[in-house]
PDB file of C-alpha atoms in Angstrom:
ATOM      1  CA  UNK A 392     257.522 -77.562  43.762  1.00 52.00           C
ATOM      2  CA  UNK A 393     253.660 -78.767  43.486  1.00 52.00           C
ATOM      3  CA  UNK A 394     253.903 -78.759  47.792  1.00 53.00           C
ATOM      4  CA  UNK A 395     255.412 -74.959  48.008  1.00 56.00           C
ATOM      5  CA  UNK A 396     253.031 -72.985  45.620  1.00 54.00           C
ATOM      6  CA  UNK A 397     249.592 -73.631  44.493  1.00 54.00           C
ATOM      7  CA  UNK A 398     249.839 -71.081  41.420  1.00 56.00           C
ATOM      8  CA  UNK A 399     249.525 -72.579  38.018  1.00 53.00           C
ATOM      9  CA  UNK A 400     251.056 -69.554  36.866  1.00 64.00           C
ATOM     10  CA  UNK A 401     253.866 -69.621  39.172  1.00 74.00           C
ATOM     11  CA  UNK A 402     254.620 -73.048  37.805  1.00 77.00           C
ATOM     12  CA  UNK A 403     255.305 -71.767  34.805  1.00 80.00           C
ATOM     13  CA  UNK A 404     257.080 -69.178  35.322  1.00 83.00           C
ATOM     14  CA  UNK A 405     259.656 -71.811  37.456  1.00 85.00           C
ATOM     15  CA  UNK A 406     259.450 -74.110  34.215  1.00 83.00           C
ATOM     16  CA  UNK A 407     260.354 -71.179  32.070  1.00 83.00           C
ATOM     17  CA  UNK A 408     263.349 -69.931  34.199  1.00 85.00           C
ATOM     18  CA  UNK A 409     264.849 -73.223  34.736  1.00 85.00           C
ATOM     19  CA  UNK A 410     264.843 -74.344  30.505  1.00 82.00           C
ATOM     20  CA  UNK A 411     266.237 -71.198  29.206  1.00 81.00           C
ATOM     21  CA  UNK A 412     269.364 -71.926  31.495  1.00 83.00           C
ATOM     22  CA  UNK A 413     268.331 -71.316  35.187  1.00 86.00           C
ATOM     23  CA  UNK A 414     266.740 -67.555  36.840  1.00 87.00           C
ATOM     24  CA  UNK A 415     265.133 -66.227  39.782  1.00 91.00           C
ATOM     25  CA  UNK A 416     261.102 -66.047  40.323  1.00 90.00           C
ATOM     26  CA  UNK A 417     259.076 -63.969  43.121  1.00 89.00           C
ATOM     27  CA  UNK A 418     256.428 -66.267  44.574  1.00 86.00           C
ATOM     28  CA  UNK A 419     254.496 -66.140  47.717  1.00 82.00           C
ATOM     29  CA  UNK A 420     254.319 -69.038  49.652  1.00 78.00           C
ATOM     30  CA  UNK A 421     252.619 -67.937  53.140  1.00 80.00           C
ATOM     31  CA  UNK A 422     254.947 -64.362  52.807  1.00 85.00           C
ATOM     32  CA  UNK A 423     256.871 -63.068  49.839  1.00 88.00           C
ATOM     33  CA  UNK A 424     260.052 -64.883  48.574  1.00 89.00           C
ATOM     34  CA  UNK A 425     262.635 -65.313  45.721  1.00 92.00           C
ATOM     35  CA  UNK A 426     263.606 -68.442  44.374  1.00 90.00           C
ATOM     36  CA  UNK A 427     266.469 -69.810  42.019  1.00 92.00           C
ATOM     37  CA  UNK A 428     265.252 -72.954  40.215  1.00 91.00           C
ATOM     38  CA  UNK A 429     268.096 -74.522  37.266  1.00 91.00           C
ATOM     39  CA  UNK A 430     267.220 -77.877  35.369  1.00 89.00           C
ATOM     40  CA  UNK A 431     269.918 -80.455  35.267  1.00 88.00           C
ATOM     41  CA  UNK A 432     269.556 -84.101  33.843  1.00 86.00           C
ATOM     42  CA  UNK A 433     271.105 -86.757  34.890  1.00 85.00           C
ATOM     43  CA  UNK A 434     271.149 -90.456  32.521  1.00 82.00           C
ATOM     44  CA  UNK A 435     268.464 -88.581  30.260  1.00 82.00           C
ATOM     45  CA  UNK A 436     266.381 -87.842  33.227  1.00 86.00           C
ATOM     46  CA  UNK A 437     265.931 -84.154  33.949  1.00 83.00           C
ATOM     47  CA  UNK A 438     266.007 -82.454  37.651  1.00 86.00           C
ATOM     48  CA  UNK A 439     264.746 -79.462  38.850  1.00 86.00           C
ATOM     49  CA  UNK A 440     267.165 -78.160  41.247  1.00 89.00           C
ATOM     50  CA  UNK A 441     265.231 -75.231  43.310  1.00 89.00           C
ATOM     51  CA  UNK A 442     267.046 -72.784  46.427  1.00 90.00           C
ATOM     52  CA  UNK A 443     264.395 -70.017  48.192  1.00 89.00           C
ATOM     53  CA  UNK A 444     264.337 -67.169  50.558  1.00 90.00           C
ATOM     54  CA  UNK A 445     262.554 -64.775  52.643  1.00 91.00           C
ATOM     55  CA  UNK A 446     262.045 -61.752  50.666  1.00 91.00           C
ATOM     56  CA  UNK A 447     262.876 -59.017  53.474  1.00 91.00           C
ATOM     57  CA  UNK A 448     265.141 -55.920  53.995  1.00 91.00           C
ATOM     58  CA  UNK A 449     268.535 -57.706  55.642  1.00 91.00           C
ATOM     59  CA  UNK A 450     268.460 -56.031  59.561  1.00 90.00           C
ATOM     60  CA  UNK A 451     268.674 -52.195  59.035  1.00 90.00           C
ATOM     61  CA  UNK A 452     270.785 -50.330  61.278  1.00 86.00           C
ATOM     62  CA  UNK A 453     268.789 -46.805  61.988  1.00 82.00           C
ATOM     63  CA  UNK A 454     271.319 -44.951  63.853  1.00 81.00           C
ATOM     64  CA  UNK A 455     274.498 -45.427  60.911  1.00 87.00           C
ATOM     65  CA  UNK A 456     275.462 -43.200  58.445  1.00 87.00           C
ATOM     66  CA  UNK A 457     276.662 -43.445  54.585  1.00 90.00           C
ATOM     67  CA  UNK A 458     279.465 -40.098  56.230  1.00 88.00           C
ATOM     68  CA  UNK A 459     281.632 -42.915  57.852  1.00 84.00           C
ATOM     69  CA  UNK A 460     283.164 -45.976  57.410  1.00 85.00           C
ATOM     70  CA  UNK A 461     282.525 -48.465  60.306  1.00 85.00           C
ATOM     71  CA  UNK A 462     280.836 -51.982  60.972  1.00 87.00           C
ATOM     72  CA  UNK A 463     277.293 -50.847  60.888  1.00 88.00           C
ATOM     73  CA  UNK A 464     277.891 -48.380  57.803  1.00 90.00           C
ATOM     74  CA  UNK A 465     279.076 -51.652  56.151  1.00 91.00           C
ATOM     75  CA  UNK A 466     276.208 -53.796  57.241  1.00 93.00           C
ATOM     76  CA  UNK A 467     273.373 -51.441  55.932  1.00 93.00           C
ATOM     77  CA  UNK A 468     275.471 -50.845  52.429  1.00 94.00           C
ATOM     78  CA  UNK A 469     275.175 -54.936  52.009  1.00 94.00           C
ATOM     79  CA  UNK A 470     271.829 -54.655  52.883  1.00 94.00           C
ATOM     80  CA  UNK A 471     270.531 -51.964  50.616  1.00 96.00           C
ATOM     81  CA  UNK A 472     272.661 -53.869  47.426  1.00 96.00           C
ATOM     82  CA  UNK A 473     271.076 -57.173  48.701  1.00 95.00           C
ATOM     83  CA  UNK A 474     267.320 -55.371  48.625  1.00 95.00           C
ATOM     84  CA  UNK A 475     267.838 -53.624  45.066  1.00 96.00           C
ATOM     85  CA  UNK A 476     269.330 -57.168  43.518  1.00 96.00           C
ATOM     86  CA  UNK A 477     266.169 -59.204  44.837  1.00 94.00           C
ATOM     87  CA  UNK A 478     264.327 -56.902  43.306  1.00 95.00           C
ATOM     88  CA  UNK A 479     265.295 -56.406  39.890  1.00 96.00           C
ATOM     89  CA  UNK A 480     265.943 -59.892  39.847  1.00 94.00           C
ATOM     90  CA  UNK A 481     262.518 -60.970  40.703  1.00 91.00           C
ATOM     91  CA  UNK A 482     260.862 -58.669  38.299  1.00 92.00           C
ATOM     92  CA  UNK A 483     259.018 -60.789  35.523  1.00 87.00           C
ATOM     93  CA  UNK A 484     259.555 -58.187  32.708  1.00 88.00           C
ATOM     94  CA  UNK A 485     261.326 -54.784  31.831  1.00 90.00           C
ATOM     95  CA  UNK A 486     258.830 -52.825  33.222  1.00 92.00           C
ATOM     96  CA  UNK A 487     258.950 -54.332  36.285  1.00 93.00           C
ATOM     97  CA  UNK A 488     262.736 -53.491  36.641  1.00 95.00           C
ATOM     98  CA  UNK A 489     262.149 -49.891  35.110  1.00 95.00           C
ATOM     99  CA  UNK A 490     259.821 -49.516  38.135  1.00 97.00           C
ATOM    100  CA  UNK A 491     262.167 -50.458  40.363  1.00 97.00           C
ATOM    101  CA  UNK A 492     264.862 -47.975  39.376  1.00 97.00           C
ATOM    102  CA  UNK A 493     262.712 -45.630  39.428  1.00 97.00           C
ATOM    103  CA  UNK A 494     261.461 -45.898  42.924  1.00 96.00           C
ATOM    104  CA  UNK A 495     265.422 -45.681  43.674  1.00 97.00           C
ATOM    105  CA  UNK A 496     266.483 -43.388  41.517  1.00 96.00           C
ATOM    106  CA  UNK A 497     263.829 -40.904  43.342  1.00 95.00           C
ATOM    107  CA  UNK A 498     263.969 -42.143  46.280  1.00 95.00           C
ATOM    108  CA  UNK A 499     260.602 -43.626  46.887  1.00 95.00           C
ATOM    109  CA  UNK A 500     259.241 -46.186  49.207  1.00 93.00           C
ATOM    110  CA  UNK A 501     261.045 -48.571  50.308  1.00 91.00           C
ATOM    111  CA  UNK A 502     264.226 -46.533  48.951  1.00 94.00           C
ATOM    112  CA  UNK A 503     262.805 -43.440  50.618  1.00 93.00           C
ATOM    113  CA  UNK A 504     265.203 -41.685  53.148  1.00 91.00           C
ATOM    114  CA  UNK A 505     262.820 -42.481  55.459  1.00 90.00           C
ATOM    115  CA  UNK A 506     264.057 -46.188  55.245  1.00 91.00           C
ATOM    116  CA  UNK A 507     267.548 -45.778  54.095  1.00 93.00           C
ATOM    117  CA  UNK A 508     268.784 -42.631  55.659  1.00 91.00           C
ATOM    118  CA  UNK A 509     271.954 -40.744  53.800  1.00 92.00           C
ATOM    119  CA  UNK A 510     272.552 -44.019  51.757  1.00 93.00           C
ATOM    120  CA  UNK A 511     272.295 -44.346  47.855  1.00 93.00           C
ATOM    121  CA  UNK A 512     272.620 -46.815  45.372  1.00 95.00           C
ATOM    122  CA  UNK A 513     273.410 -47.077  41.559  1.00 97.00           C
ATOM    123  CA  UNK A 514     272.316 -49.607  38.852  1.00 98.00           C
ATOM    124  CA  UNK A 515     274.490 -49.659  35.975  1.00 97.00           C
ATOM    125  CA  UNK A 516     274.298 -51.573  32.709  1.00 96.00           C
ATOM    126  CA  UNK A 517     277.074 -53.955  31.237  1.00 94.00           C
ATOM    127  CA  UNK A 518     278.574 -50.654  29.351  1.00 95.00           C
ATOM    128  CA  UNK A 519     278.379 -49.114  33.161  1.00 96.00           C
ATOM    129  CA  UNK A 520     276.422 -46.604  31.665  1.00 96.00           C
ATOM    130  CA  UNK A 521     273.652 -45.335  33.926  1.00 97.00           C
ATOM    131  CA  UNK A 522     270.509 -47.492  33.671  1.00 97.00           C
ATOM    132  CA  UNK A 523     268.190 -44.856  35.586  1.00 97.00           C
ATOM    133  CA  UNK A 524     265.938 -42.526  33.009  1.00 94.00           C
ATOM    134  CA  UNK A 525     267.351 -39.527  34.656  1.00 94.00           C
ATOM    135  CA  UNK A 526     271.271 -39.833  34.383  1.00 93.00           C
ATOM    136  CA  UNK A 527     271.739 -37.263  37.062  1.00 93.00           C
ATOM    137  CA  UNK A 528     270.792 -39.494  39.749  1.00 94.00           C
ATOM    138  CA  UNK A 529     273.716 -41.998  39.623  1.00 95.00           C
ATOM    139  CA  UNK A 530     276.603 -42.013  40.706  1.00 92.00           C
ATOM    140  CA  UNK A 531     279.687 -40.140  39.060  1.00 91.00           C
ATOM    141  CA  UNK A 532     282.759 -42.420  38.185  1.00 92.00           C
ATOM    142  CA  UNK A 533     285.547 -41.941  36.426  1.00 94.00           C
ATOM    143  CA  UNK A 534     287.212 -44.370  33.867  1.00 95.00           C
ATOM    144  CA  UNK A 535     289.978 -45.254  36.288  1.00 95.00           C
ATOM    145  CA  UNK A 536     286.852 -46.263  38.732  1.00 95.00           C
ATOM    146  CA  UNK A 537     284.809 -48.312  36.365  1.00 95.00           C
ATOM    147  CA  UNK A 538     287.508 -50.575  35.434  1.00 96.00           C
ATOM    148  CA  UNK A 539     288.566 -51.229  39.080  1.00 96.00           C
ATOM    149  CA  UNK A 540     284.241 -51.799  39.681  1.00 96.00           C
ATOM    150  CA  UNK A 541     284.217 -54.025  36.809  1.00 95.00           C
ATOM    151  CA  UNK A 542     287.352 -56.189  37.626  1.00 95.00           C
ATOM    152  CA  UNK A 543     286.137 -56.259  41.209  1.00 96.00           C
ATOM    153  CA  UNK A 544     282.799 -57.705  40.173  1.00 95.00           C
ATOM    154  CA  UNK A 545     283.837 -60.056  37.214  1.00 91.00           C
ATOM    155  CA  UNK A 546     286.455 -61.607  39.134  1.00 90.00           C
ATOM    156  CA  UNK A 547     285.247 -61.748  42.689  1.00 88.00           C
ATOM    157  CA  UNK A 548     281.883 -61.940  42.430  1.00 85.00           C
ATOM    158  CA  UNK A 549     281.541 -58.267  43.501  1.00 93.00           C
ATOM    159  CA  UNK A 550     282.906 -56.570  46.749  1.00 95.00           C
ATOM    160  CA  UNK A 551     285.062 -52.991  48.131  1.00 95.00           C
ATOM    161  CA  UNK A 552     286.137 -51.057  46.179  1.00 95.00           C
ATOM    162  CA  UNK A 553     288.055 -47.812  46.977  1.00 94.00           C
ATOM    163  CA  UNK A 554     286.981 -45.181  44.674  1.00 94.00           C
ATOM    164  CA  UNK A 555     289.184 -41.732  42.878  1.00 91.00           C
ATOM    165  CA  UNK A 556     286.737 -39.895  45.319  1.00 86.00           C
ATOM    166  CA  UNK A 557     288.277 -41.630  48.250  1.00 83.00           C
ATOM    167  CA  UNK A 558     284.566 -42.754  48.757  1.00 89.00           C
ATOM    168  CA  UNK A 559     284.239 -46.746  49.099  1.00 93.00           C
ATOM    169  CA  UNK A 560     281.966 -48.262  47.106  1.00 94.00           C
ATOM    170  CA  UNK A 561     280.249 -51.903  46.994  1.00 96.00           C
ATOM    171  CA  UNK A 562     279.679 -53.222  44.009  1.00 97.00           C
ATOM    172  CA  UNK A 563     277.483 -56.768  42.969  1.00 96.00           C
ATOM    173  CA  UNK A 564     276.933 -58.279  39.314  1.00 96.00           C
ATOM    174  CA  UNK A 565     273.854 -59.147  38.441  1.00 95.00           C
ATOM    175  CA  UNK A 566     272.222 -60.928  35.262  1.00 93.00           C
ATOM    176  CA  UNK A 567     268.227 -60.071  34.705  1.00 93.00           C
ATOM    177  CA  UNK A 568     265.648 -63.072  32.756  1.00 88.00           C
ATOM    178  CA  UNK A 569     262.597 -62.063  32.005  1.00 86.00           C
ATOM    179  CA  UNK A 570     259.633 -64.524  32.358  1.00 79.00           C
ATOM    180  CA  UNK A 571     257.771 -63.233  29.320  1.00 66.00           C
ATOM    181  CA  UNK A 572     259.037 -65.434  26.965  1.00 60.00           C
ATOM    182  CA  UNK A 573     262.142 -63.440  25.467  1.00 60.00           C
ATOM    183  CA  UNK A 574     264.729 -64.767  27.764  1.00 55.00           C
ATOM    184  CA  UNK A 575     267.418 -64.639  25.570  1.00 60.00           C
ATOM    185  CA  UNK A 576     266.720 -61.252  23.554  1.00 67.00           C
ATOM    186  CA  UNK A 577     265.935 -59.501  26.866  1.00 80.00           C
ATOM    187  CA  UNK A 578     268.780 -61.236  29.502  1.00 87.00           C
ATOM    188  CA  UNK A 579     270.423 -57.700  30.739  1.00 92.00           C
ATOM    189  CA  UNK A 580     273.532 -58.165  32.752  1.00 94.00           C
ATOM    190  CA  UNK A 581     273.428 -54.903  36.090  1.00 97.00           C
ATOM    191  CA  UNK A 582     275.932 -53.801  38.212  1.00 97.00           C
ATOM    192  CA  UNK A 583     274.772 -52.259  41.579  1.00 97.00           C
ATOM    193  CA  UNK A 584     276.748 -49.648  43.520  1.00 97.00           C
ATOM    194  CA  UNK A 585     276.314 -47.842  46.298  1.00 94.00           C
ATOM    195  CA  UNK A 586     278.911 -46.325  48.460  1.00 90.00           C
ATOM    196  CA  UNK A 587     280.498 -44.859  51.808  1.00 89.00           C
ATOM    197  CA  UNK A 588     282.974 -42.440  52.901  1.00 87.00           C
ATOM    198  CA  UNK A 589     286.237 -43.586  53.626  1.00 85.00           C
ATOM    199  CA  UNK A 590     286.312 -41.763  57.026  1.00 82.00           C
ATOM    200  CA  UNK A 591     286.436 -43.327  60.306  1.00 79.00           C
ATOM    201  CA  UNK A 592     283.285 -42.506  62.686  1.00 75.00           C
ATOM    202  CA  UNK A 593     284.077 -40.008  65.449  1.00 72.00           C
ATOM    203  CA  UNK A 594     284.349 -41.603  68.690  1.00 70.00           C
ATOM    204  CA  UNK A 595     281.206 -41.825  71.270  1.00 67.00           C
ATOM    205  CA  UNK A 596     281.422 -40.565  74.274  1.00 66.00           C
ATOM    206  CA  UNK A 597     279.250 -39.805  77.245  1.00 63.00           C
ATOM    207  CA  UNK A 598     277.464 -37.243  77.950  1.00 57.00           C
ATOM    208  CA  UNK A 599     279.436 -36.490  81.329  1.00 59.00           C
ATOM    209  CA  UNK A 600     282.537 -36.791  79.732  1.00 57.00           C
ATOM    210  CA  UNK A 601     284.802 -34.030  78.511  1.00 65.00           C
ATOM    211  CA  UNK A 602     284.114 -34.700  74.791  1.00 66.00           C
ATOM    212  CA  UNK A 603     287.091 -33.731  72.666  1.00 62.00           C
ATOM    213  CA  UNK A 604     286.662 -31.906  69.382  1.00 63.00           C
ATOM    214  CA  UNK A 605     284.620 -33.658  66.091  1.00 59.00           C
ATOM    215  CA  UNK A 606     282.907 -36.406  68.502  1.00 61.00           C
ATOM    216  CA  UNK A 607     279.655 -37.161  69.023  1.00 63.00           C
ATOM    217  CA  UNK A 608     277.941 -37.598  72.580  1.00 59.00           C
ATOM    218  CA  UNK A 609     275.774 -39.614  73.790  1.00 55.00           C
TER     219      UNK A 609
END
C-alpha cells in the first residue's frame, strides 16, 4: 500500500478496516477511488489482501427511461445502485452516509434529474424501514414485496425483482464500517432499491415511416 497512497491518514484508515474484519476506504491516488482491503494470516504471519477501483458513474445512458423495461433502462438502474453503494460505502462516518441520502433523497447533485433523468433509488435499513429523514421519499412496498427484496438479496447477492406494483425493482445488500473507531457498534447493514416499469419500450421508427399508434419517432 506504501507505493499507492502517500497519506498517513489513509494508512490508517486501511489498517483500521482490514483488523475489525475487512471494509471499504475512499482514497485518491492520482483520481478518486474505493478500495476493499481484508487481513488474513497465514503460519502466524499476517497479509493484507487489498482490491481498488475507479470511483466513477458506470456509462450513463441519456436517452433511457425508468417508464420502460429494455437493455438500456437496465444498464442505467445497475449503474445508479452501483453509484449510491460506492458511496455510502466509502463514507468514513454516519454523517457522511446521512449526507449521502440526503443528496438522493432530494435529488441533488450527482442524484439530480439532471444526471439521472426519471430514475430513483431507495436505501433501506436491515428492518427495510426507510433510512432517508423524510420517509415520503422512498419507495412504497408492501410486506409481500419486502420479503421477496430480502430473499432476493440474502440469497443471491441482490438482483430483479418483480414487484405487487408490477414495477421491477433491483435490489443490492450492503454492510456500512465506519472508520472512526466504532466499527462494531456502528456496522449498519443497507439495502438499495431502485426500480423500472415492467413495460416494454414502444418501438422506434423513422421519421418517414407511417408510425403506428404509442411509438416514438425518430
Amino acid at each position: 500500500l506504501d507505493s499507492l497512497v502517500d497519506d498517513s491518514g489513509i494508512h490508517e484508515d486501511f489498517m483500521l478496516a482490514a483488523d475489525n474484519g475487512g471494509g471499504w476506504v475512499e482514497f485518491y491516488a492520482d483520481k478518486a477511488r474505493i478500495g476493499y482491503v481484508a487481513k488474513v494470516s497465514k503460519e502466524k504471519q499476517g497479509f493484507y489482501l487489498f482490491v481498488s477501483l475507479d470511483k466513477e458513474f458506470a456509462p450513463w445512458q441519456a436517452d433511457c427511461s425508468s417508464k420502460y423495461t429494455e437493455e438500456c433502462s437496465n444498464q442505467d438502474v445497475e449503474a445508479l445502485v452501483g453509484w449510491i453503494a460506492v458511496n455510502i460505502l466509502g463514507s468514513r462516518t454516519k454523517d457522511n452516509v446521512s449526507e449521502v441520502l440526503r443528496r438522493l433523497s432530494h435529488r441533488e447533485g450527482e442524484f439530480s434529474s439532471e444526471k439521472i433523468n426519471d430514475f430513483t433509488a431507495s436505501v433501506f435499513d436491515e428492518d427495510f424501514e426507510c433510512a432517508f429523514e423524510d420517509v415520503n421519499n422512498c419507495l412504497a412496498v408492501t410486506s409481500t414485496d419486502i420479503v421477496a427484496l430480502t430473499k432476493k438479496a440474502t440469497e443471491d447477492s441482490g438482483g430483479w425483482v418483480l414487484l405487487t406494483t408490477t414495477k421491477l425493482a433491483r435490489i443490492f445488500r450492503i454492510v456500512w464500517k465506519p472508520l472512526d473507531g466504532s466499527i462494531l457498534e456502528d456496522t449498519k447493514v443497507y439495502y438499495i432499491v431502485t426500480q423500472e416499469a415492467y413495460v416494454p419500450a414502444p418501438p422506434h421508427c423513422n421519421v418517414t415511416d407511417d408510425c403506428p399508434e404509442h411509438s416514438t419517432c425518430e
